[in-house]
CSV table of C-alpha atoms in Angstrom, one decimal:
chain,number,residue,atom,x,y,z
A,1,MET,CA,0.0,0.0,0.0
A,2,ILE,CA,2.9,2.4,0.7
A,3,GLN,CA,4.1,2.2,-2.9
A,4,GLU,CA,0.6,2.7,-4.3
A,5,GLN,CA,0.2,5.6,-2.0
A,6,LEU,CA,3.4,7.2,-3.2
A,7,ASN,CA,2.5,6.6,-6.8
A,8,ARG,CA,-0.9,8.4,-6.5
A,9,LEU,CA,0.1,11.3,-4.4
A,10,VAL,CA,0.6,14.8,-5.9
A,11,ARG,CA,4.2,15.3,-4.9
A,12,PRO,CA,6.4,18.4,-4.9
A,13,ASP,CA,9.6,19.0,-6.7
A,14,ALA,CA,13.0,19.1,-4.9
A,15,ASP,CA,12.2,22.7,-3.7
A,16,GLY,CA,8.8,21.8,-2.3
A,17,ASN,CA,6.8,23.3,-5.2
A,18,PHE,CA,3.7,22.0,-6.8
A,19,GLY,CA,3.9,23.9,-10.0
A,20,ARG,CA,4.4,27.4,-8.9
A,21,HIS,CA,2.8,26.8,-5.5
A,22,GLY,CA,4.3,25.8,-2.2
A,23,GLY,CA,8.0,26.1,-1.7
A,24,LYS,CA,10.5,26.2,1.2
A,25,ILE,CA,10.7,28.8,4.0
A,26,ASP,CA,13.0,31.8,3.4
A,27,HIS,CA,14.3,31.9,7.0
A,28,PRO,CA,17.8,30.4,7.7
A,29,GLU,CA,17.1,29.1,11.2
A,30,LEU,CA,13.6,27.8,10.5
A,31,ALA,CA,14.7,26.4,7.1
A,32,LYS,CA,17.3,24.3,8.9
A,33,ALA,CA,14.7,22.9,11.3
A,34,LEU,CA,12.3,22.1,8.5
A,35,ASP,CA,15.1,20.4,6.5
A,36,GLN,CA,15.6,18.1,9.6
A,37,LEU,CA,11.9,17.5,9.8
A,38,GLU,CA,11.7,16.6,6.1
A,39,ALA,CA,14.7,14.2,6.6
A,40,GLY,CA,12.9,12.6,9.5
A,41,PHE,CA,9.7,12.3,7.6
A,42,ARG,CA,11.4,10.5,4.7
A,43,ASN,CA,13.1,8.2,7.0
A,44,ILE,CA,10.1,7.1,9.0
A,45,ILE,CA,7.9,6.3,6.0
A,46,GLU,CA,10.4,3.7,4.9
A,47,ASP,CA,10.9,2.4,8.5
A,48,ALA,CA,9.2,-1.0,9.0
A,49,GLU,CA,8.7,-0.4,12.8
A,50,PHE,CA,7.0,2.9,12.2
A,51,LYS,CA,4.7,1.5,9.5
A,52,ALA,CA,3.7,-1.4,11.8
A,53,GLU,CA,3.0,1.0,14.6
A,54,MET,CA,0.9,3.3,12.4
A,55,LYS,CA,-1.1,0.3,11.1
A,56,ARG,CA,-1.7,-1.0,14.6
A,57,LEU,CA,-2.9,2.4,15.9
A,58,GLN,CA,-5.1,3.0,12.8
A,59,ALA,CA,-6.9,-0.2,13.4
A,60,THR,CA,-7.1,-0.5,17.2
A,61,TYR,CA,-7.0,3.1,18.3
A,62,VAL,CA,-8.5,5.2,15.5
A,63,GLY,CA,-11.0,2.5,14.4
A,64,ARG,CA,-10.0,2.3,10.7
A,65,PRO,CA,-11.1,1.6,8.2
A,66,SER,CA,-13.9,4.1,8.4
A,67,PRO,CA,-17.0,2.8,6.5
A,68,ILE,CA,-18.7,4.1,3.5
A,69,TYR,CA,-22.5,4.7,4.1
A,70,HIS,CA,-25.1,4.9,1.3
A,71,ALA,CA,-27.4,7.7,2.4
A,72,ARG,CA,-30.6,6.4,0.9
A,73,SER,CA,-32.9,9.1,2.1
A,74,LEU,CA,-30.7,11.8,0.7
A,75,SER,CA,-30.4,9.9,-2.5
A,76,ARG,CA,-34.1,10.2,-3.3
A,77,ARG,CA,-33.2,13.6,-4.7
A,78,GLY,CA,-31.5,12.2,-7.8
A,79,ALA,CA,-27.9,11.0,-7.8
A,80,GLN,CA,-26.9,8.5,-5.1
A,81,ILE,CA,-25.1,10.0,-2.2
A,82,TYR,CA,-22.5,8.1,-0.2
A,83,LEU,CA,-20.6,9.2,2.9
A,84,LYS,CA,-17.0,8.3,3.8
A,85,ARG,CA,-17.5,8.2,7.6
A,86,GLU,CA,-14.4,10.0,9.0
A,87,ASP,CA,-16.7,11.3,11.7
A,88,LEU,CA,-16.6,7.8,13.3
A,89,ASN,CA,-12.8,8.0,13.9
A,90,HIS,CA,-11.6,8.3,17.5
A,91,THR,CA,-11.7,12.1,18.3
A,92,GLY,CA,-14.5,12.6,15.8
A,93,ALA,CA,-12.7,13.8,12.6
A,94,HIS,CA,-10.1,13.1,10.0
A,95,LYS,CA,-7.5,15.1,12.0
A,96,ILE,CA,-6.4,12.1,14.0
A,97,ASN,CA,-4.9,10.6,10.8
A,98,HIS,CA,-2.1,13.0,10.5
A,99,CYS,CA,-1.8,13.8,14.2
A,100,LEU,CA,-0.7,10.3,15.0
A,101,GLY,CA,1.9,10.4,12.2
A,102,GLU,CA,3.2,13.8,13.4
A,103,VAL,CA,3.5,12.9,17.0
A,104,LEU,CA,5.1,9.5,16.2
A,105,LEU,CA,7.6,11.5,14.0
A,106,ALA,CA,8.3,14.0,16.8
A,107,LYS,CA,9.0,11.2,19.2
A,108,LYS,CA,11.3,9.4,16.8
A,109,MET,CA,13.2,12.7,16.3
A,110,GLY,CA,13.6,13.1,20.1
A,111,LYS,CA,11.3,16.0,20.5
A,112,LYS,CA,9.7,16.6,23.9
A,113,LYS,CA,6.8,18.9,22.8
A,114,VAL,CA,4.4,19.4,19.9
A,115,VAL,CA,3.0,22.9,19.1
A,116,ALA,CA,0.1,23.6,16.8
A,117,GLU,CA,-2.7,25.9,15.8
A,118,THR,CA,-6.4,24.9,15.7
A,119,GLY,CA,-9.5,26.5,14.3
A,120,ALA,CA,-12.6,24.4,15.0
A,121,GLY,CA,-10.6,22.6,17.6
A,122,GLN,CA,-10.5,19.2,15.9
A,123,HIS,CA,-6.8,19.4,15.1
A,124,GLY,CA,-6.1,20.5,18.7
A,125,VAL,CA,-8.1,17.7,20.2
A,126,ALA,CA,-6.5,15.1,17.9
A,127,LEU,CA,-3.0,16.4,18.6
A,128,ALA,CA,-3.6,16.5,22.3
A,129,THR,CA,-5.0,12.9,22.1
A,130,ALA,CA,-1.9,11.7,20.2
A,131,ALA,CA,0.4,13.5,22.6
A,132,ALA,CA,-1.2,12.0,25.6
A,133,LEU,CA,-1.0,8.6,24.1
A,134,LEU,CA,2.7,8.9,23.2
A,135,GLY,CA,3.9,10.9,26.2
A,136,LEU,CA,4.7,14.3,24.7
A,137,GLU,CA,3.8,17.8,25.9
A,138,CYS,CA,1.2,19.6,23.8
A,139,GLU,CA,0.6,23.3,23.3
A,140,ILE,CA,-2.4,24.5,21.2
A,141,HIS,CA,-2.9,28.1,20.0
A,142,MET,CA,-6.5,29.0,19.2
A,143,GLY,CA,-8.2,32.3,18.3
A,144,VAL,CA,-10.5,33.8,21.0
A,145,VAL,CA,-13.4,33.8,18.6
A,146,ASP,CA,-13.1,30.1,18.0
A,147,ILE,CA,-12.6,29.4,21.7
A,148,ALA,CA,-15.9,31.0,22.4
A,149,LYS,CA,-17.6,29.2,19.5
A,150,GLU,CA,-16.1,25.7,20.0
A,151,HIS,CA,-16.3,25.3,23.8
A,152,PRO,CA,-16.7,21.5,23.8
A,153,ASN,CA,-13.4,21.0,22.0
A,154,VAL,CA,-11.7,23.5,24.3
A,155,SER,CA,-12.8,21.4,27.2
A,156,ARG,CA,-11.6,18.2,25.6
A,157,MET,CA,-8.1,19.7,25.0
A,158,LYS,CA,-7.8,20.8,28.6
A,159,ILE,CA,-8.9,17.4,29.9
A,160,LEU,CA,-6.3,15.7,27.6
A,161,GLY,CA,-3.6,17.8,29.3
A,162,ALA,CA,-2.8,20.3,26.5
A,163,LYS,CA,-1.8,23.8,27.2
A,164,LEU,CA,-4.3,26.1,25.5
A,165,VAL,CA,-3.0,29.6,24.4
A,166,PRO,CA,-5.8,32.1,23.5
A,167,VAL,CA,-4.9,34.3,20.5
A,168,SER,CA,-6.6,37.7,20.5
A,169,ALA,CA,-4.5,39.4,17.7
A,170,GLY,CA,-6.3,40.5,14.5
A,171,ALA,CA,-9.5,38.7,13.9
A,172,GLY,CA,-8.8,36.2,16.6
A,173,THR,CA,-9.3,33.2,14.3
A,174,LEU,CA,-7.3,30.5,12.5
A,175,LYS,CA,-4.8,32.6,10.6
A,176,GLU,CA,-3.8,34.4,13.8
A,177,ALA,CA,-3.6,31.1,15.6
A,178,VAL,CA,-1.1,29.9,13.0
A,179,ASP,CA,1.0,33.0,13.4
A,180,SER,CA,1.1,32.6,17.2
A,181,ALA,CA,1.9,28.9,17.1
A,182,PHE,CA,4.8,29.4,14.7
A,183,ALA,CA,6.2,32.2,16.9
A,184,ALA,CA,6.1,29.9,19.9
A,185,TYR,CA,7.8,27.1,17.9
A,186,MET,CA,10.6,29.5,16.9
A,187,GLN,CA,11.4,29.9,20.6
A,188,ASP,CA,12.5,26.3,21.0
A,189,LEU,CA,13.3,24.6,17.7
A,190,GLU,CA,15.5,22.0,19.3
A,191,ASN,CA,13.0,20.5,21.7
A,192,SER,CA,9.7,21.1,19.9
A,193,MET,CA,8.0,20.3,16.6
A,194,PHE,CA,5.4,22.3,14.9
A,195,ALA,CA,2.5,19.9,14.0
A,196,ILE,CA,0.6,21.8,11.4
A,197,GLY,CA,-3.1,21.0,11.0
A,198,SER,CA,-3.5,21.0,7.2
A,199,VAL,CA,-1.8,20.8,3.9
A,200,VAL,CA,-0.6,24.4,4.2
A,201,GLY,CA,2.7,26.1,5.2
A,202,PRO,CA,6.2,25.7,3.8
A,203,ALA,CA,7.6,22.3,2.8
A,204,PRO,CA,7.5,19.6,4.0
A,205,TYR,CA,4.1,20.2,5.6
A,206,PRO,CA,1.8,20.0,2.6
A,207,GLU,CA,3.3,16.8,1.4
A,208,MET,CA,3.6,15.3,4.9
A,209,VAL,CA,0.0,16.0,6.0
A,210,ALA,CA,-1.3,14.8,2.6
A,211,TYR,CA,0.7,11.6,3.0
A,212,PHE,CA,-0.8,10.8,6.4
A,213,GLN,CA,-4.3,11.8,5.3
A,214,SER,CA,-4.1,9.7,2.1
A,215,ILE,CA,-5.5,6.7,4.0
A,216,ILE,CA,-9.0,8.2,3.5
A,217,GLY,CA,-8.8,8.0,-0.3
A,218,LEU,CA,-7.0,4.7,-0.5
A,219,GLU,CA,-9.6,3.1,1.7
A,220,ALA,CA,-12.5,4.8,-0.1
A,221,ARG,CA,-11.4,3.7,-3.6
A,222,GLU,CA,-11.0,0.1,-2.6
A,223,GLN,CA,-14.2,0.1,-0.5
A,224,PHE,CA,-16.3,1.7,-3.3
A,225,GLN,CA,-15.1,-0.8,-5.9
A,226,ASN,CA,-15.7,-3.8,-3.6
A,227,GLU,CA,-19.0,-2.7,-2.2
A,228,TYR,CA,-20.7,-0.8,-5.0
A,229,GLY,CA,-18.8,-1.8,-8.2
A,230,GLY,CA,-16.7,0.6,-10.1
A,231,LEU,CA,-15.8,4.1,-8.9
A,232,PRO,CA,-17.9,7.1,-7.9
A,233,ASP,CA,-18.6,9.8,-10.5
A,234,GLU,CA,-17.6,12.6,-8.1
A,235,VAL,CA,-15.6,12.7,-4.9
A,236,ILE,CA,-16.5,15.8,-2.8
A,237,ALA,CA,-14.9,17.4,0.3
A,238,CYS,CA,-15.0,20.7,2.1
A,239,MET,CA,-12.1,23.1,1.8
A,240,GLY,CA,-10.3,25.0,4.6
A,241,GLY,CA,-6.6,24.4,4.4
A,242,GLY,CA,-7.4,21.3,2.3
A,243,SER,CA,-6.3,18.3,4.3
A,244,ASN,CA,-9.5,16.2,4.3
A,245,SER,CA,-10.0,16.9,0.6
A,246,MET,CA,-6.5,16.0,-0.4
A,247,GLY,CA,-6.8,12.9,1.7
A,248,LEU,CA,-9.8,11.9,-0.3
A,249,PHE,CA,-8.6,13.1,-3.7
A,250,ASN,CA,-5.2,11.6,-3.8
A,251,ALA,CA,-6.3,8.0,-4.6
A,252,PHE,CA,-8.5,9.2,-7.5
A,253,ILE,CA,-6.1,11.6,-9.2
A,254,ASP,CA,-5.3,9.1,-12.0
A,255,ASP,CA,-9.0,8.2,-12.5
A,256,GLU,CA,-9.9,11.0,-15.0
A,257,GLU,CA,-13.5,9.8,-15.1
A,258,VAL,CA,-13.8,10.8,-11.4
A,259,ALA,CA,-14.4,14.5,-10.7
A,260,LEU,CA,-12.5,15.9,-7.8
A,261,VAL,CA,-14.8,18.6,-6.2
A,262,GLY,CA,-13.7,20.9,-3.3
A,263,VAL,CA,-16.3,23.0,-1.6
A,264,GLU,CA,-15.2,26.4,-0.2
A,265,PRO,CA,-17.2,28.6,2.2
A,266,ALA,CA,-19.1,31.3,0.5
A,267,GLY,CA,-20.1,32.5,3.9
A,268,GLU,CA,-22.6,35.4,3.7
A,269,GLY,CA,-22.0,35.8,0.0
A,270,LEU,CA,-19.2,36.0,-2.5
A,271,ASP,CA,-20.1,39.6,-3.2
A,272,ARG,CA,-19.3,40.5,0.5
A,273,PRO,CA,-15.5,40.9,1.0
A,274,GLY,CA,-14.4,39.7,4.4
A,275,ARG,CA,-17.6,37.7,4.9
A,276,HIS,CA,-16.5,34.6,3.0
A,277,ALA,CA,-13.4,32.4,2.6
A,278,ALA,CA,-13.6,31.3,-1.0
A,279,THR,CA,-9.9,31.2,-1.6
A,280,LEU,CA,-9.6,29.4,-4.9
A,281,THR,CA,-12.7,31.1,-6.3
A,282,LEU,CA,-11.6,34.7,-5.7
A,283,GLY,CA,-8.1,34.5,-4.4
A,284,LYS,CA,-4.9,35.8,-6.1
A,285,PHE,CA,-1.4,34.3,-6.2
A,286,GLY,CA,1.1,35.3,-3.6
A,287,ASN,CA,3.0,34.3,-0.5
A,288,ILE,CA,1.3,33.7,2.9
A,289,GLN,CA,2.9,32.3,6.0
A,290,GLY,CA,6.0,31.0,4.2
A,291,PHE,CA,4.5,29.4,1.1
A,292,ASN,CA,3.1,30.4,-2.3
A,293,CYS,CA,-0.6,29.8,-3.1
A,294,TYR,CA,-3.8,31.5,-4.0
A,295,TYR,CA,-5.1,33.5,-1.1
A,296,LEU,CA,-7.6,36.2,-0.4
A,297,GLN,CA,-5.7,39.5,-0.1
A,298,GLU,CA,-6.0,43.2,0.2
A,299,GLU,CA,-4.7,45.5,-2.5
A,300,ASP,CA,-1.3,45.7,-0.8
A,301,GLY,CA,-1.0,41.9,-0.7
A,302,THR,CA,-1.8,41.4,3.0
A,303,PRO,CA,-4.2,38.6,3.8
A,304,ALA,CA,-7.8,39.8,3.7
A,305,ALA,CA,-10.4,39.2,6.5
A,306,VAL,CA,-12.3,36.0,6.0
A,307,HIS,CA,-15.5,34.4,7.5
A,308,SER,CA,-17.2,31.1,7.6
A,309,ILE,CA,-19.8,29.7,9.9
A,310,ALA,CA,-17.4,26.7,10.2
A,311,SER,CA,-14.4,27.7,12.3
A,312,GLY,CA,-12.2,25.1,10.5
A,313,LEU,CA,-12.7,26.7,7.1
A,314,ASP,CA,-12.0,30.4,7.8
A,315,TYR,CA,-8.5,30.6,6.5
A,316,PRO,CA,-7.4,33.1,3.7
A,317,GLY,CA,-5.0,30.6,2.0
A,318,ILE,CA,-5.2,27.1,0.7
A,319,GLY,CA,-2.9,24.1,0.3
A,320,PRO,CA,-0.5,24.3,-2.7
A,321,GLN,CA,-1.7,20.9,-4.0
A,322,HIS,CA,-5.1,22.3,-4.6
A,323,CYS,CA,-3.8,25.4,-6.3
A,324,TYR,CA,-1.9,23.1,-8.6
A,325,LEU,CA,-4.9,20.9,-9.3
A,326,LYS,CA,-6.9,24.0,-10.2
A,327,ASP,CA,-4.2,25.2,-12.5
A,328,ILE,CA,-4.0,22.0,-14.5
A,329,GLY,CA,-7.8,21.6,-14.5
A,330,ARG,CA,-7.9,18.4,-12.5
A,331,GLY,CA,-9.7,19.9,-9.5
A,332,ARG,CA,-13.1,21.6,-9.6
A,333,TYR,CA,-13.8,24.1,-6.8
A,334,GLU,CA,-17.3,25.1,-5.8
A,335,THR,CA,-18.8,27.1,-2.9
A,336,ALA,CA,-21.6,26.8,-0.3
A,337,THR,CA,-23.0,29.6,1.8
A,338,ASP,CA,-23.5,29.6,5.5
A,339,ALA,CA,-27.3,29.3,4.9
A,340,GLU,CA,-26.8,26.2,2.6
A,341,CYS,CA,-24.4,24.7,5.2
A,342,LEU,CA,-27.0,25.1,8.0
A,343,ASP,CA,-29.7,23.6,5.8
A,344,ALA,CA,-27.4,20.6,4.9
A,345,PHE,CA,-26.6,20.2,8.6
A,346,LEU,CA,-30.2,19.8,9.6
A,347,THR,CA,-31.1,17.7,6.5
A,348,LEU,CA,-28.5,15.1,7.3
A,349,SER,CA,-29.4,15.1,11.0
A,350,ARG,CA,-33.1,14.7,10.4
A,351,GLU,CA,-33.1,12.4,7.3
A,352,GLU,CA,-30.3,10.1,8.2
A,353,GLY,CA,-29.7,10.5,11.9
A,354,ILE,CA,-26.1,11.8,11.4
A,355,ILE,CA,-25.1,15.1,12.9
A,356,PRO,CA,-22.2,16.4,10.8
A,357,ALA,CA,-19.5,19.0,11.6
A,358,LEU,CA,-20.4,22.4,10.0
A,359,GLU,CA,-17.2,22.0,8.0
A,360,SER,CA,-18.4,18.8,6.5
A,361,ALA,CA,-21.9,20.2,5.9
A,362,HIS,CA,-20.4,22.5,3.2
A,363,ALA,CA,-19.5,19.4,1.1
A,364,LEU,CA,-22.9,17.9,1.8
A,365,ALA,CA,-24.6,21.2,0.7
A,366,TYR,CA,-23.0,20.9,-2.7
A,367,ALA,CA,-24.0,17.2,-3.0
A,368,LEU,CA,-27.6,18.1,-2.2
A,369,ARG,CA,-27.5,20.9,-4.8
A,370,ARG,CA,-25.8,18.7,-7.3
A,371,ALA,CA,-27.9,15.4,-6.9
A,372,PRO,CA,-31.1,16.7,-8.5
A,373,LEU,CA,-29.2,17.7,-11.6
A,374,LEU,CA,-28.0,14.1,-12.3
A,375,ASP,CA,-29.8,10.9,-12.9
A,376,SER,CA,-30.2,8.3,-10.2
A,377,GLY,CA,-27.4,6.1,-11.6
A,378,LYS,CA,-24.7,8.7,-10.9
A,379,ARG,CA,-22.8,8.4,-7.6
A,380,LEU,CA,-21.5,11.1,-5.4
A,381,LEU,CA,-19.0,10.3,-2.6
A,382,VAL,CA,-18.8,12.9,0.2
A,383,ASN,CA,-16.1,12.9,2.8
A,384,LEU,CA,-17.9,13.4,6.0
A,385,SER,CA,-14.8,14.8,7.6
A,386,GLY,CA,-16.1,15.2,11.2
A,387,ARG,CA,-19.1,14.9,13.5
A,388,GLY,CA,-21.0,17.9,14.8
A,389,ASP,CA,-20.8,17.4,18.6
A,390,LYS,CA,-18.6,20.5,18.8
A,391,ASP,CA,-21.1,22.6,17.0
A,392,ILE,CA,-24.3,21.7,18.8
A,393,ASP,CA,-24.4,24.6,21.3
A,394,PHE,CA,-23.7,27.1,18.5
A,395,ILE,CA,-26.4,25.6,16.3
A,396,LEU,CA,-29.0,25.7,19.0
A,397,GLN,CA,-28.2,29.4,19.6
A,398,LYS,CA,-28.0,30.2,15.8
A,399,LEU,CA,-31.3,28.5,14.9
A,400,ASP,CA,-33.2,28.8,18.1
A,401,ILE,CA,-34.3,25.2,17.9
């Protein structure tokens, strides 16, 4: 499986670029640390002991493989809708896939601490979980807006023993949390490792996170063929930084008959600057937080304000692999508004008895919009990247249910 995984992944060139996107950090001290991280990553993915430990933990700790569920009630609208149930993973989302890999890598490299950002809190919870399991310290930086919004995940991180650092700078959301976490990492490069939460940042992070998340697509491709015959017509995932979508897309990249569809947050409308986070739809090329990509920016090139009802999607940039897939025409990138997201959230909850994360509900919103346009023989596979436990209090207040 490792060789198949490497063959299908979108991989960077020697300088960490995917086309003109990505790249290595232009900071001597940090570049040295990330070169060491890259060397460690390349060593462990060829190490039999590491691979055996990952396989054991994926099966007995995470609960993999996650199943594919045929949502028959939703499918009455037209095309058949299937869900890759990453919400059933331990910790409730896809984030545990790369967090286990990152913390195992940190331990192999002799690090004592992992530092990270989080938006919706799922990455923070997953990293705190892996750190508790493997005996490392964990420090999580989180915007004050997201702390107030995602209280259940904040509580979980504290219970797991993580140090939570509130970030009030700027908008107090995901971008600022990334800035704050990187600054903390820079204070102790020798003993700590930055465990980024998506396929963003300078090399080797986009490649590394995509590698660990690729288990989603590899499982899904095999499961779909075995259980339903053939391949889906479209594979669909929500887009923040892009980790769950790359995790799903990677196994289907060579299958040209399968559309790769990423769904970005249109928030309160694409015509409202600062009130959406549709990076690939409206972003421009540039450099943000040490890597090249499309990002939403002001006239002077600084990152623009962004918004999404889903805390895990309100990031002004996007992973370089997605930028590359857009450039070559292999990826198709759509949007869903906050209102469509809320409608999809309630629809899945009340028609299938599955409460999704608000992030995942963006992908579902597109599928519900798309299904009536296709005949009933077409098949849409949605990555249900997380469950909605973390969003319940917010939803109750928002909708006055």
